[in-house]
Amino acid sequence: MTVAPNPELEAPTLETAKAEADELTTRILELRDAYYERNEVLVDDAEYDRMLRRLEELEHAFPELQGQDSPTQTVGGRAQTTLFAPVPHAERMLSLDNVFSVEEFLAWAERAERLAGRSIGYLCELKIDGLALSLRYERGRLTSAATRGDGVVGEDVTANVRYLTGIPDRLAGTGHPELVEVRGEVFFPLEAFRELNERQAAAGERVFANPRNAASGSLRQKEEGKTDAALELMHARLSRLRMLVHGVGAWPSPPVATQSELYGVLAAWGLPTSTHVEVAKTATRAADYITHYGDNRNSVEHEIDGVVVKVDELALHDELGATSRAPRWAIAFKYPPEQVNTRLLDIVVSVGRTGRATPFAVMEPVHVAGSTVRQATLHNQDVVRAKGVLIGDTVVLRKAGDVIPEVLGPVVELRDGTEREFVMPAACPECGTPLAPSKEGDVDLRCPNAKSCPAQVRGRVEHIGSRGALDIEVLGEVSAAALTQPEVPAVPPLVTEAGLFSLTLDDLLPIEVVVRDAETGLPKEEDDGTVKLRTPFQRVTQEYPPEAEGLDPAARRRAGITKSHRVVHPSAAALKLLDELEKAKTKPLWRLLVSLNIRHVGPVAARALADWFGSLDAIRAASRDELAAVDGVGGIIADAVIEWFLVDWHLDIVRRWADAGVQFATPGHPGPGQAGDAEGVLAGLTVVATGSLEGFTRDGAQEAIIRAGGKAASSVSKKTDFVAAGPGAGSKLQKAEELGVRVIDAAQFALLVTEGPAALD
DNA sequence: CACCCTCGAGTTCA
DNA sequence: CTCGAGGGTG
């Protein structure tokens, strides 16, 4: 990665400024060319804007650098003349200046208010990540539709635009102007985009990197030379596109005083306007709008890359005027990009607790949507092939649902020939056992060495400690690794999970683990070149012998006690772990079942089995049919349970845990199938909890639902009776609103689980 | 047998 | 959170 010279530290001379400006100009024009001619995004928006701004800065400092054809003086790219006919816009389509922080936005507003000489009302709307389009209506009839092009001349896409849903051929109402250009944004709704890509992938066609590319690609399709079937497909695709309008051109004096009223006129004409538009009385309120949608970016049906804030009063638009490139009465606030480019350094294979070998991407650390990402899963070798990424590629990275990093694909243009293909290893990277599919024809490869593959043992031990299983504090990734793969002693305290509940302080104290660098994952070294080690379960202090207790330094010297000596104590973590293990021995049966790592048996299936049978012995004694008769358990899970009990070392786990005092039975359970049906205020009701509910932890909310006799589901469907949503609720809340499921807040939820649904009204 | 609803598994970072 | 796949229902 190259670091740009910091302008604050180094004042450029005319000469260095010219060199830098030339380089920036070349690069920006290249990028524009790629974007507008080939519909490709080589760098993310923020990077592009940074380059453009730096060029502006330089031109500001050295006006002599600013030529006629500087990218700062032109908008967008050249109109594409090869494919679509050029259409001149009656009024120029300007782009907007950008700000990247609330501070910058407020500074912009302050300047506008100073120029206006009074306070201003602002119209706030979402900046759709789509394609700018201008619709030309003459006496109410749609005569042409054009892309932005270079702002002066666009491309004629009228024929395609007629297939879009929601764009009237003839405006509603009367009294339309002789000529008006309606400006807006065309986009692929996220849902439709996902479906489109699924179909493209299924048909072996290339998938689109993002909805904007899909929108642009769809609008630029040509009818010529297509078969009837292909034509139908093209029209179907166009009909999935949507447009939202947000302005007019070539209409000198609209009969309204504000931008918001103008939107009312457009809506009355039957044009689609956004439902997310708000008028803010002050700049601070506008800033609230910006932060609100920054936190809820994915609550909208289309991708948004920011917010556009416009001065609401139209009279002020003329007063504030425009630069050659952008109006002064509007500003675009850009959110940090959700998609960035970074380098794919390597593809490494990890082995999980079930033995599945999963390739993941190791990348140059990069900031995306609020955090630094260096890894992302690639699922399996088919996915690696489907994405077409090579080691060494520059790849497009995004956060799916704003959380999970996902590699979208390579930037093929930036390859230099040194990239190499990923080859799935034939053997387990941790234990060397040859990998094989568990079933004939399975894509996933597994390490068959379940009993002693270090990765699998570590994974299983970690799983036992996880919240969905025995919920043992301290026993997480780090401790699990320390117990199963320490540097010292040579024979680890845990060879399998069978010994977990027989661990003693003497087992824990000697453990030494390798200290690894957080960034590289490589072992750290001491100054003398040896590997740096740490003792997680012991704490060493320097102490004087007991007889020196209470003596001051001079007295100690007189008594001849000069040296302190090392005393080894158990660390807090060691004591906590043993205490937690002790408590875990009597946790509910379903938690123990989950801890056994039986395939397909997670918290829900385990609860069903535990409630029905009441003890592990009863489950073990049950036949396949008896198991499958339990609600929520079918043939496959029944088989998995039966097969699990046929393996010697599995039985060894049960035996040794029981010997150590683990209770594999629900006290007072009357026997298989004898427990009565769940009763309680929520009997027969399904409730989903999402977001952070005040007064409940995530698991606590689930627990409360079950304790009240209700069903705690993990996703929202028609069968859901209530969705309890707190701050931070995402797609589930949206789904609930779509399906018309009743949504309640934390306070109502607390009432619901104690008093029942009747208490809500 | 074809759906829809769920669950389980893998996964990232502060 | 998303994916694939099991379970159950019409």
Coordinates of C-alpha atoms in Angstrom, one line a residue, chain A residues 344-349 359-362 378 384 389-391 422:
Chain A
L344 CA -6.4 -11.1 -1.3
L345 CA -3.1 -12.2 0.3
D346 CA -3.9 -15.9 0.7
I347 CA -6.6 -18.5 0.9
V348 CA -6.2 -20.7 4.0
V349 CA -8.2 -23.7 5.1
P359 CA -11.3 -22.1 3.0
F360 CA -11.2 -18.5 4.0
A361 CA -9.7 -15.4 2.5
V362 CA -6.9 -13.6 4.2
L378 CA -15.2 -18.6 1.3
V384 CA -14.0 -20.1 -4.5
V389 CA -10.9 -15.2 -7.2
L390 CA -7.2 -15.9 -7.4
I391 CA -4.6 -15.5 -4.7
F422 CA -6.3 -21.8 -5.0

